[in-house]
Amino acid sequence: MTTRLDSRLNQLQQELPEGLLVDAAWLEANGYSSALRSQYVSSGWLDSPARRVYRRSRGPMTWQQVVISLQTMLDLPLTVGGRTALEQQGYAHYLSANVHTVHLYGPTRPPTWLDDLPLDVTFAWHNSLRLFPADSDTPPLPSPTMYSAAGAQLPVRYSSKERAVLELLDELPKHESFHQVDALMEGLSDLSPRRLQTLLEACSSVKVKRLFLFFADRHRHAWRPKLDLTRIDLGSGKRVLVKGGRLDPQYDITVPADLGVQ
């Protein structure tokens, strides 16, 4: 019996990289019964940071390990996007220095046990199909930082910065600041017009598209004239985004009055 247990434990060490998480359903599907899981936890071979969640480590847990676990171990179609993707791709000086919320985008909601993990960040899920019904985008980018797990270098999947800025604009005006976004857009001089064209054509939000083009015109980046607006549906009618703001006549959106034309 001991030999069999040792064999199963060795197999688990191969299947579950150290530091990553799986749930009880994953372990059950891979042949680890409830009794075996309980034995591994009581023996200290597995840690259970939340109910029916397990990891092969007692060390500190990071949000990157959690996201890698969702993306690779549990094979969930979730991508780190919006503000978090931009912060992690080098634009934190325009937004914030510390990550407090990890924004996840995907067509299905992540598991509820994320909220029970002992982390100093929270996870916010956004239904990606609401903004991109066809989920059209270039492939997710590799992480700028690789995380080591059992000798393997595993990346976090991020939205491209072109998609991430559209995801961020979707949070205006309730959850993001016009002036922070303005500062961010000023620094986005290296966006790909090809990616932008594809995304703007696929995006279902008239508000997001008008806001993006407003900021693009305002900062006169070299990629802006390469966008073909005749292929982008900008809808009709005014969009009141800021009460008491000024109306931008080009895109029929209200913006803060002190956000003057440059």
XYZ file of N, CA and C in Angstrom:
786
model
N 0.831 -1.204 0.000
C 0.000 0.000 0.000
C 0.866 1.255 0.000
N 1.945 1.231 0.806
C 2.836 2.393 0.854
C 3.475 2.648 -0.496
N 3.886 1.570 -1.176
C 4.492 1.708 -2.500
C 3.515 2.335 -3.479
N 2.256 1.902 -3.393
C 1.231 2.450 -4.284
C 1.006 3.926 -4.001
N 0.968 4.295 -2.707
C 0.791 5.697 -2.344
C 1.961 6.535 -2.834
N 3.188 6.005 -2.673
C 4.369 6.719 -3.139
C 4.316 6.926 -4.644
N 3.845 5.902 -5.360
C 3.730 6.003 -6.817
C 2.727 7.078 -7.211
N 1.575 7.124 -6.534
C 0.550 8.126 -6.838
C 1.062 9.519 -6.502
N 1.796 9.639 -5.391
C 2.334 10.932 -5.001
C 3.376 11.409 -6.007
N 4.231 10.511 -6.457
C 5.215 10.873 -7.489
C 4.521 11.317 -8.770
N 3.428 10.648 -9.098
C 2.669 11.034 -10.289
C 2.079 12.431 -10.126
N 1.556 12.704 -8.920
C 0.981 14.028 -8.659
C 2.050 15.105 -8.759
N 3.247 14.814 -8.301
C 4.339 15.785 -8.384
C 4.684 16.101 -9.834
N 4.491 15.144 -10.716
C 4.728 15.371 -12.143
C 3.587 16.142 -12.786
N 2.368 15.870 -12.341
C 1.191 16.458 -12.978
C 0.853 17.847 -12.460
N 1.212 18.114 -11.210
C 0.853 19.396 -10.584
C 2.125 20.154 -10.219
N 2.523 21.124 -11.035
C 3.726 21.907 -10.721
C 3.611 22.593 -9.362
N 4.705 22.688 -8.683
C 4.712 23.299 -7.367
C 4.248 24.757 -7.439
N 3.376 25.125 -6.512
C 2.868 26.497 -6.451
C 1.559 26.699 -7.167
N 1.206 25.815 -8.102
C -0.041 25.990 -8.850
C -1.199 25.314 -8.130
N -2.415 25.696 -8.516
C -3.619 25.228 -7.837
C -4.481 24.392 -8.769
N -5.191 23.445 -8.178
C -6.243 22.708 -8.888
C -7.411 22.548 -7.925
N -8.554 22.202 -8.482
C -9.716 21.981 -7.616
C -9.967 20.486 -7.453
N -10.945 20.166 -6.607
C -11.246 18.767 -6.324
C -11.685 18.024 -7.581
N -12.401 18.710 -8.471
C -12.858 18.062 -9.708
C -11.674 17.638 -10.570
N -10.630 18.484 -10.633
C -9.435 18.131 -11.408
C -8.764 16.902 -10.803
N -8.607 16.889 -9.496
C -7.956 15.754 -8.843
C -8.784 14.482 -9.018
N -10.089 14.609 -8.894
C -10.963 13.447 -9.072
C -10.834 12.891 -10.488
N -10.831 13.798 -11.482
C -10.725 13.367 -12.873
C -9.383 12.715 -13.173
N -8.371 13.052 -12.387
C -7.039 12.479 -12.600
C -6.741 11.312 -11.665
N -7.789 10.813 -11.001
C -7.647 9.583 -10.248
C -7.307 9.721 -8.781
N -7.453 10.926 -8.221
C -7.145 11.132 -6.803
C -8.462 11.265 -6.038
N -8.794 10.250 -5.312
C -10.075 10.191 -4.616
C -10.110 11.179 -3.460
N -11.304 11.344 -2.889
C -11.465 12.237 -1.744
C -10.621 11.754 -0.565
N -10.582 10.445 -0.345
C -9.794 9.892 0.757
C -8.305 10.144 0.550
N -7.861 10.002 -0.695
C -6.450 10.222 -0.993
C -6.086 11.692 -0.831
N -6.990 12.584 -1.272
C -6.748 14.019 -1.109
C -6.638 14.375 0.371
N -7.526 13.826 1.175
C -7.503 14.100 2.622
C -6.200 13.615 3.243
N -5.731 12.454 2.792
C -4.482 11.916 3.328
C -3.300 12.805 2.948
N -3.301 13.284 1.705
C -2.205 14.154 1.249
C -2.189 15.465 2.031
N -3.377 15.998 2.334
C -3.449 17.256 3.082
C -2.988 17.037 4.519
N -3.475 15.987 5.149
C -3.104 15.723 6.545
C -1.620 15.413 6.688
N -1.022 14.853 5.634
C 0.412 14.538 5.659
C 1.278 15.720 5.249
N 0.651 16.808 4.809
C 1.408 17.986 4.409
C 1.929 17.953 2.985
N 1.503 16.949 2.219
C 1.946 16.880 0.826
C 1.139 17.830 -0.068
N -0.059 18.126 0.363
C -0.892 19.107 -0.336
C -1.355 20.148 0.665
N -1.506 21.376 0.194
C -2.087 22.448 0.996
C -3.468 22.749 0.423
N -4.407 23.126 1.278
C -5.748 23.473 0.828
C -6.055 24.909 1.246
N -5.732 25.891 0.384
C -5.923 27.296 0.755
C -7.377 27.746 0.771
N -8.245 26.961 0.173
C -9.686 27.235 0.190
C -10.406 25.903 0.072
N -11.669 25.905 0.380
C -12.438 24.644 0.351
C -12.403 24.038 -1.052
N -11.994 22.750 -1.107
C -11.944 21.969 -2.352
C -10.958 22.548 -3.370
N -9.955 23.262 -2.866
C -8.877 23.794 -3.704
C -7.555 23.338 -3.096
N -6.616 22.943 -3.957
C -5.378 22.342 -3.471
C -4.182 22.879 -4.252
N -3.043 22.923 -3.555
C -1.796 23.284 -4.213
C -0.660 22.519 -3.554
N 0.390 22.272 -4.315
C 1.525 21.496 -3.813
C 2.614 22.458 -3.350
N 2.294 23.211 -2.321
C 3.253 24.166 -1.791
C 2.732 24.756 -0.501
N 3.634 25.084 0.394
C 3.251 25.817 1.599
C 3.757 27.255 1.533
N 4.457 27.597 0.464
C 5.021 28.933 0.340
C 3.964 29.968 0.026
N 4.363 31.234 -0.001
C 3.419 32.312 -0.316
C 2.788 32.107 -1.689
N 1.536 32.487 -1.795
C 0.808 32.377 -3.051
C 0.752 33.735 -3.737
N 0.926 33.752 -5.053
C 0.831 34.991 -5.813
C -0.375 34.923 -6.750
N -0.857 36.097 -7.134
C -1.997 36.097 -8.055
C -1.589 35.549 -9.417
N -0.305 35.713 -9.787
C 0.152 35.153 -11.058
C 0.045 33.635 -11.062
N 0.400 32.993 -9.931
C 0.269 31.542 -9.843
C -1.187 31.117 -9.984
N -2.076 31.894 -9.388
C -3.500 31.576 -9.479
C -3.969 31.669 -10.929
N -3.581 32.735 -11.627
C -4.014 32.918 -13.011
C -3.431 31.835 -13.912
N -2.147 31.507 -13.732
C -1.539 30.432 -14.515
C -2.295 29.126 -14.274
N -2.693 28.883 -13.028
C -3.444 27.672 -12.707
C -4.769 27.632 -13.462
N -5.475 28.764 -13.492
C -6.744 28.828 -14.222
C -6.535 28.595 -15.709
N -5.475 29.186 -16.253
C -5.251 29.146 -17.692
C -4.676 27.819 -18.172
N -3.805 27.205 -17.366
C -3.117 25.997 -17.826
C -3.655 24.722 -17.172
N -3.706 24.677 -15.844
C -4.147 23.458 -15.166
C -5.636 23.204 -15.389
N -6.455 24.238 -15.253
C -7.904 24.086 -15.393
C -8.401 24.413 -16.794
N -7.491 24.896 -17.646
C -7.782 25.141 -19.073
C -9.002 26.041 -19.265
N -9.077 27.107 -18.479
C -10.191 28.039 -18.601
C -9.823 29.171 -19.567
N -10.768 29.592 -20.417
C -10.492 30.643 -21.412
C -10.522 32.031 -20.788
N -9.586 32.284 -19.889
C -9.505 33.565 -19.191
C -8.189 34.247 -19.523
N -8.255 35.547 -19.725
C -7.085 36.353 -20.055
C -7.023 37.538 -19.109
N -5.836 37.870 -18.644
C -5.664 39.090 -17.849
C -5.745 40.268 -18.812
N -6.677 41.176 -18.564
C -6.885 42.261 -19.517
C -7.068 43.610 -18.845
N -7.505 44.589 -19.637
C -7.819 45.909 -19.125
C -6.673 46.550 -18.375
N -7.013 47.194 -17.259
C -6.035 47.917 -16.443
C -4.866 47.016 -16.034
N -5.162 45.785 -15.596
C -4.097 44.910 -15.113
C -3.108 44.576 -16.217
N -3.606 44.287 -17.409
C -2.714 43.963 -18.523
C -1.808 45.142 -18.853
N -2.351 46.344 -18.828
C -1.546 47.526 -19.126
C -0.522 47.783 -18.028
N -0.930 47.605 -16.775
C 0.019 47.772 -15.664
C 1.180 46.799 -15.795
N 0.879 45.558 -16.153
C 1.911 44.528 -16.219
C 2.759 44.626 -17.479
N 2.291 45.365 -18.477
C 3.057 45.536 -19.710
C 3.804 46.866 -19.757
N 3.997 47.480 -18.592
C 4.889 48.625 -18.507
C 4.240 49.981 -18.425
N 2.934 50.041 -18.200
C 2.248 51.329 -18.166
C 1.735 51.681 -16.777
N 2.315 51.050 -15.742
C 1.859 51.298 -14.376
C 2.055 52.747 -13.955
N 3.059 53.438 -14.528
C 3.303 54.831 -14.126
C 2.180 55.754 -14.585
N 1.365 55.301 -15.556
C 0.206 56.093 -15.970
C -1.036 55.742 -15.140
N -1.038 54.537 -14.547
C -2.239 54.057 -13.882
C -2.027 53.931 -12.384
N -1.334 52.891 -11.944
C -1.053 52.740 -10.514
C 0.174 51.867 -10.349
N 0.844 52.025 -9.234
C 2.087 51.284 -9.000
C 1.816 49.880 -8.476
N 0.715 49.703 -7.762
C 0.423 48.417 -7.139
C -0.845 47.809 -7.711
N -0.842 46.490 -7.841
C -2.013 45.777 -8.331
C -2.925 45.471 -7.147
N -4.135 46.007 -7.174
C -5.121 45.730 -6.128
C -6.248 44.847 -6.660
N -6.529 44.992 -7.948
C -7.568 44.192 -8.592
C -6.988 43.575 -9.858
N -7.209 42.284 -10.029
C -6.780 41.591 -11.241
C -8.010 41.415 -12.119
N -7.982 42.053 -13.289
C -9.123 42.009 -14.203
C -8.976 40.833 -15.158
N -9.945 39.927 -15.101
C -9.959 38.737 -15.944
C -11.078 38.857 -16.975
N -10.748 38.539 -18.218
C -11.717 38.605 -19.313
C -11.871 37.221 -19.926
N -13.114 36.843 -20.159
C -13.377 35.555 -20.783
C -14.869 35.348 -20.952
N -15.264 34.339 -21.733
C -16.684 34.097 -21.985
C -17.408 33.387 -20.851
N -16.656 32.787 -19.918
C -17.282 32.090 -18.804
C -16.715 32.608 -17.484
N -17.553 32.613 -16.475
C -17.175 33.131 -15.167
C -16.159 32.213 -14.504
N -15.135 32.766 -13.860
C -14.153 31.926 -13.158
C -14.765 31.294 -11.918
N -14.104 30.305 -11.333
C -14.667 29.644 -10.145
C -14.820 30.600 -8.968
N -15.845 30.362 -8.183
C -16.153 31.255 -7.062
C -15.106 31.186 -5.957
N -14.308 30.108 -5.908
C -13.327 29.992 -4.834
C -12.186 30.997 -4.950
N -12.109 31.728 -6.061
C -11.086 32.778 -6.167
C -11.217 33.781 -5.017
N -12.461 34.067 -4.641
C -12.699 35.062 -3.586
C -12.279 34.564 -2.210
N -12.068 33.254 -2.072
C -11.733 32.684 -0.766
C -10.230 32.497 -0.573
N -9.441 32.795 -1.583
C -7.995 32.578 -1.484
C -7.346 33.650 -0.608
N -6.321 33.296 0.146
C -5.647 34.263 1.027
C -4.673 35.156 0.257
N -5.227 36.091 -0.490
C -4.429 37.009 -1.305
C -4.787 38.445 -0.952
N -3.865 39.367 -1.255
C -4.139 40.786 -0.992
C -4.649 41.490 -2.240
N -5.113 40.722 -3.225
C -5.760 41.290 -4.401
C -7.126 40.640 -4.556
N -7.993 41.314 -5.291
C -9.286 40.737 -5.649
C -9.315 40.498 -7.152
N -10.188 39.602 -7.570
C -10.340 39.285 -8.987
C -11.678 39.836 -9.475
N -11.637 40.522 -10.612
C -12.858 41.054 -11.223
C -13.020 40.417 -12.597
N -14.159 39.754 -12.795
C -14.412 39.094 -14.075
C -15.251 39.977 -14.979
N -14.875 40.009 -16.264
C -15.619 40.750 -17.288
C -15.962 39.783 -18.414
N -17.209 39.768 -18.813
C -17.630 38.908 -19.923
C -17.084 39.469 -21.230
N -16.112 38.797 -21.802
C -15.452 39.304 -23.011
C -16.403 39.351 -24.202
N -17.440 38.526 -24.191
C -18.355 38.494 -25.333
C -19.228 39.743 -25.395
N -19.339 40.458 -24.290
C -20.120 41.693 -24.317
C -19.438 42.759 -25.143
N -18.114 42.831 -25.066
C -17.352 43.839 -25.807
C -16.934 43.330 -27.178
N -16.610 42.048 -27.250
C -16.177 41.429 -28.510
C -17.000 40.160 -28.732
N -18.191 40.293 -29.309
C -19.086 39.133 -29.462
C -18.464 37.973 -30.224
N -17.607 38.283 -31.192
C -16.947 37.222 -31.949
C -15.614 36.840 -31.325
N -15.265 37.503 -30.207
C -13.994 37.290 -29.515
C -12.831 37.350 -30.487
N -12.830 38.397 -31.308
C -11.816 38.561 -32.344
C -10.624 39.319 -31.782
N -9.456 38.736 -31.904
C -8.245 39.407 -31.421
C -7.036 38.657 -31.925
N -5.919 39.302 -31.872
C -4.664 38.613 -32.090
C -4.430 37.695 -30.894
N -3.589 36.672 -31.020
C -3.379 35.751 -29.900
C -2.907 36.491 -28.660
N -3.286 35.979 -27.461
C -2.811 36.617 -26.228
C -1.300 36.692 -26.195
N -0.788 37.733 -25.557
C 0.651 37.923 -25.493
C 1.260 37.105 -24.369
N 2.526 36.687 -24.525
C 3.204 36.051 -23.396
C 3.486 37.081 -22.323
N 3.658 36.593 -21.118
C 3.940 37.478 -20.002
C 5.308 38.128 -20.144
N 5.446 39.402 -19.725
C 6.766 40.008 -19.700
C 7.651 39.386 -18.627
N 7.040 38.687 -17.674
C 7.776 37.984 -16.629
C 7.357 36.525 -16.645
N 8.331 35.617 -16.639
C 8.039 34.192 -16.614
C 8.100 33.702 -15.171
N 7.159 32.838 -14.801
C 7.101 32.330 -13.444
C 7.530 30.868 -13.431
N 8.464 30.563 -12.560
C 9.033 29.220 -12.499
C 8.140 28.304 -11.686
N 7.847 27.130 -12.247
C 7.060 26.130 -11.538
C 7.601 24.759 -11.908
N 8.200 24.094 -10.932
C 8.737 22.744 -11.128
C 9.675 22.686 -12.324
N 10.511 23.685 -12.462
C 11.487 23.695 -13.540
C 10.957 24.231 -14.855
N 9.642 24.453 -14.935
C 9.052 24.978 -16.171
C 8.850 26.478 -16.043
N 9.040 27.179 -17.156
C 8.810 28.615 -17.177
C 7.436 28.866 -17.789
N 6.505 29.309 -16.970
C 5.118 29.441 -17.405
C 4.710 30.911 -17.458
N 4.146 31.353 -18.579
C 3.712 32.750 -18.680
C 2.242 32.931 -18.330
N 1.911 34.140 -17.918
C 0.512 34.559 -17.804
C 0.071 35.022 -19.191
N -1.171 34.705 -19.576
C -1.711 35.206 -20.842
C -2.355 36.569 -20.604
N -1.912 37.570 -21.369
C -2.458 38.921 -21.285
C -3.162 39.300 -22.580
N -4.127 40.211 -22.465
C -4.635 40.886 -23.662
C -3.503 41.705 -24.266
N -3.490 41.811 -25.579
C -2.557 42.742 -26.211
C -2.860 44.147 -25.705
N -1.875 45.030 -25.763
C -2.118 46.386 -25.244
C -3.187 47.107 -26.058
N -3.336 46.737 -27.346
C -4.390 47.338 -28.153
C -5.775 46.945 -27.627
N -5.921 45.667 -27.313
C -7.215 45.223 -26.772
C -7.400 45.713 -25.336
N -6.320 45.695 -24.556
C -6.416 46.100 -23.151
C -6.890 47.538 -23.007
N -6.446 48.435 -23.891
C -6.872 49.827 -23.762
C -8.354 49.967 -24.095
N -8.871 49.168 -25.018
C -10.310 49.195 -25.290
C -11.085 48.641 -24.096
N -10.555 47.597 -23.479
C -11.191 47.059 -22.272
C -11.194 48.100 -21.155
N -10.105 48.851 -21.040
C -10.032 49.904 -20.023
C -11.051 51.002 -20.304
N -11.174 51.404 -21.548
C -12.126 52.456 -21.920
C -13.568 52.046 -21.620
N -13.834 50.760 -21.646
C -15.173 50.283 -21.333
C -15.558 50.599 -19.894
N -14.547 50.832 -19.031
C -14.794 51.123 -17.622
C -15.076 52.603 -17.363
N -14.883 53.445 -18.370
C -15.217 54.866 -18.248
C -16.729 55.058 -18.381
N -17.313 55.991 -17.636
C -16.691 56.859 -16.626
C -16.840 56.350 -15.194
N -17.526 55.209 -14.986
C -17.855 54.787 -13.624
C -16.646 54.310 -12.832
N -15.769 53.558 -13.476
C -14.702 52.885 -12.729
C -13.302 53.351 -13.104
N -13.183 54.229 -14.048
C -11.872 54.742 -14.446
C -11.941 56.257 -14.603
N -10.780 56.881 -14.538
C -10.681 58.335 -14.620
C -10.336 58.778 -16.039
N -11.063 59.761 -16.542
C -10.758 60.316 -17.856
C -9.310 60.802 -17.918
N -8.850 61.426 -16.861
C -7.526 62.050 -16.911
C -6.405 61.018 -16.837
N -6.616 59.913 -16.103
C -5.637 58.832 -16.126
C -5.588 58.178 -17.499
N -6.749 57.955 -18.084
C -6.788 57.358 -19.421
C -6.144 58.291 -20.441
N -6.362 59.597 -20.274
C -5.746 60.573 -21.179
C -4.225 60.498 -21.103
N -3.686 60.409 -19.881
C -2.234 60.293 -19.710
C -1.722 58.990 -20.307
N -2.479 57.911 -20.117
C -2.097 56.624 -20.698
C -2.069 56.702 -22.214
N -3.125 57.235 -22.806
C -3.210 57.309 -24.264
C -2.090 58.145 -24.856
N -1.677 59.160 -24.135
C -0.564 59.977 -24.622
C 0.703 59.141 -24.782
N 0.872 58.132 -23.919
C 2.067 57.314 -23.978
C 1.984 56.131 -24.926
N 0.825 55.890 -25.521
C 0.655 54.720 -26.387
C 0.997 55.053 -27.838
N 2.248 55.383 -28.054
C 2.672 55.786 -29.399
C 3.038 54.607 -30.289
N 3.110 53.398 -29.694
C 3.611 52.255 -30.458
C 2.547 51.193 -30.706
N 1.268 51.575 -30.720
C 0.220 50.598 -30.994
C 0.260 50.146 -32.450
N -0.226 48.939 -32.674
C -0.266 48.386 -34.029
C -1.564 48.787 -34.720
N -1.493 49.555 -35.814
C -2.735 49.935 -36.498
C -3.474 48.727 -37.067
N -2.746 47.674 -37.418
C -3.406 46.471 -37.938
C -4.259 45.816 -36.855
N -3.680 45.665 -35.665
C -4.451 45.095 -34.562
C -5.622 45.994 -34.192
N -5.354 47.297 -34.132
C -6.416 48.242 -33.782
C -7.578 48.164 -34.768
N -7.270 48.103 -36.039
C -8.324 48.052 -37.056
C -9.202 46.824 -36.838
N -8.567 45.675 -36.630
C -9.310 44.435 -36.411
C -10.186 44.526 -35.170
N -9.629 45.062 -34.101
C -10.361 45.161 -32.841
C -11.509 46.165 -32.917
N -11.260 47.313 -33.519
C -12.300 48.338 -33.612
C -13.454 47.872 -34.490
N -13.162 47.105 -35.511
C -14.234 46.563 -36.345
C -15.037 45.504 -35.600
N -14.364 44.759 -34.716
C -15.032 43.681 -33.987
C -15.741 44.168 -32.731
N -15.346 45.319 -32.205
C -15.886 45.817 -30.939
C -17.352 46.223 -31.098
N -18.181 45.815 -30.132
C -19.616 46.102 -30.221
C -20.013 47.379 -29.490
N -19.080 47.992 -28.763
C -19.422 49.174 -27.963
C -19.144 50.459 -28.728
N -20.203 51.170 -29.063
C -20.061 52.466 -29.727
C -19.318 53.440 -28.819
N -19.638 53.412 -27.529
C -18.971 54.293 -26.571
C -17.468 54.088 -26.588
N -17.025 52.849 -26.509
C -15.587 52.538 -26.464
C -14.897 53.011 -27.731
N -15.498 52.755 -28.882
C -14.874 53.128 -30.143
C -14.772 54.644 -30.292
N -15.818 55.345 -29.909
C -15.773 56.812 -30.008
C -14.743 57.395 -29.038
N -14.705 56.865 -27.819
C -13.720 57.349 -26.854
C -12.300 57.096 -27.348
N -12.055 55.906 -27.864
C -10.708 55.592 -28.337
C -10.279 56.559 -29.434
N -11.166 56.810 -30.384
C -10.814 57.703 -31.493
C -10.677 59.150 -31.019
N -11.473 59.533 -30.030
C -11.326 60.873 -29.449
C -9.921 61.058 -28.880
N -9.475 60.109 -28.055
C -8.140 60.202 -27.466
C -7.052 60.063 -28.528
N -7.276 59.215 -29.516
C -6.285 59.049 -30.588
C -6.100 60.349 -31.365
N -7.198 61.023 -31.686
C -7.111 62.315 -32.380
C -6.420 63.350 -31.501
N -6.738 63.314 -30.232
C -6.206 64.302 -29.290
C -4.677 64.237 -29.203
N -4.124 63.036 -29.280
C -2.675 62.886 -29.102
C -1.911 62.692 -30.413
N -2.612 62.633 -31.521
C -1.987 62.669 -32.853
C -0.853 61.657 -33.016
N -1.115 60.433 -32.610
C -0.097 59.406 -32.781
C 0.052 59.039 -34.261
N 1.216 58.533 -34.618
C 1.509 58.225 -36.018
C 0.614 57.119 -36.567
N 0.116 56.242 -35.684
C -0.731 55.150 -36.155
C -2.162 55.598 -36.448
N -2.575 56.774 -35.954
C -3.967 57.190 -36.107
C -4.402 57.337 -37.566
N -3.631 57.990 -38.472
C -4.090 58.118 -39.858
C -4.187 56.787 -40.601
N -3.607 55.738 -40.050
C -3.640 54.436 -40.713
C -4.924 53.665 -40.438
N -5.768 54.202 -39.571
C -7.044 53.548 -39.282
C -8.094 53.970 -40.309
N -8.841 52.997 -40.820
C -9.885 53.260 -41.804
C -11.235 53.338 -41.092
N -11.703 54.561 -40.837
C -12.939 54.741 -40.083
C -14.176 54.321 -40.869
N -14.075 54.215 -42.195
C -15.235 53.810 -42.983
C -15.628 52.358 -42.695
N -14.720 51.596 -42.119
C -14.994 50.191 -41.809
C -15.367 49.983 -40.332
N -15.479 51.092 -39.573
C -15.774 51.007 -38.139
C -17.150 51.606 -37.878
N -18.046 50.836 -37.286
C -19.402 51.301 -36.989
C -19.374 52.163 -35.735
N -19.615 53.461 -35.897
C -19.610 54.392 -34.776
C -21.022 54.756 -34.323
N -22.042 54.083 -34.865
C -23.405 54.308 -34.423
C -23.904 55.691 -34.755
N -24.958 56.094 -34.077
C -25.548 57.419 -34.309
C -26.048 57.985 -32.991
N -26.243 59.295 -32.956
C -26.751 59.949 -31.759
C -25.660 60.266 -30.763
N -26.003 61.125 -29.812
C -25.034 61.572 -28.808
C -24.904 60.543 -27.683
N -23.728 60.544 -27.058
C -23.485 59.724 -25.868
C -23.057 60.665 -24.736
N -23.916 60.808 -23.730
C -23.611 61.681 -22.596
C -22.849 60.860 -21.559
N -21.553 61.077 -21.484
C -20.705 60.315 -20.558
C -20.374 61.108 -19.302
N -20.401 62.435 -19.418
C -20.066 63.302 -18.286
C -21.124 64.386 -18.183
N -21.840 64.424 -17.058
C -22.825 65.482 -16.866
C -22.108 66.818 -16.711
N -22.562 67.791 -17.472
C -21.938 69.102 -17.432
C -20.649 69.182 -18.220
N -20.316 68.114 -18.927
C -19.105 68.130 -19.747
C -19.332 68.841 -21.059
N -18.279 68.899 -21.852
C -18.417 69.530 -23.169
C -18.629 68.456 -24.228
N -19.370 68.793 -25.241
C -19.656 67.862 -26.324
C -18.548 67.916 -27.359
N -17.948 66.773 -27.629
C -16.980 66.704 -28.723
C -17.764 66.539 -30.021
N -17.682 67.537 -30.939
C -18.529 67.498 -32.132
C -18.140 66.406 -33.122
N -16.895 65.962 -33.076
C -16.438 64.943 -34.020
C -17.085 63.583 -33.728
N -17.156 63.229 -32.446
C -17.635 61.894 -32.089
C -18.915 61.910 -31.256
N -19.495 63.089 -31.039
C -20.777 63.198 -30.336
C -20.750 62.518 -28.966
N -19.702 62.782 -28.193
C -19.621 62.294 -26.824
C -19.281 63.469 -25.912
N -19.800 63.440 -24.692
C -19.432 64.468 -23.728
C -18.202 63.998 -22.947
N -17.255 64.913 -22.794
C -16.022 64.638 -22.064
C -15.850 65.751 -21.028
N -14.966 65.552 -20.023
C -14.779 66.626 -19.031
C -14.414 67.940 -19.702
N -14.992 69.016 -19.189
C -14.790 70.340 -19.795
C -13.318 70.759 -19.786
N -12.565 70.294 -18.770
C -11.155 70.705 -18.703
C -10.251 69.831 -19.560
N -10.832 68.874 -20.259
C -10.055 68.028 -21.175
C -10.137 68.685 -22.545
N -9.435 69.791 -22.679
C -9.521 70.604 -23.879
C -8.844 69.970 -25.074
N -9.163 70.495 -26.223
C -8.537 70.029 -27.465
C -7.078 70.504 -27.479
N -6.162 69.592 -27.818
C -4.742 69.958 -27.862
C -4.371 70.511 -29.223
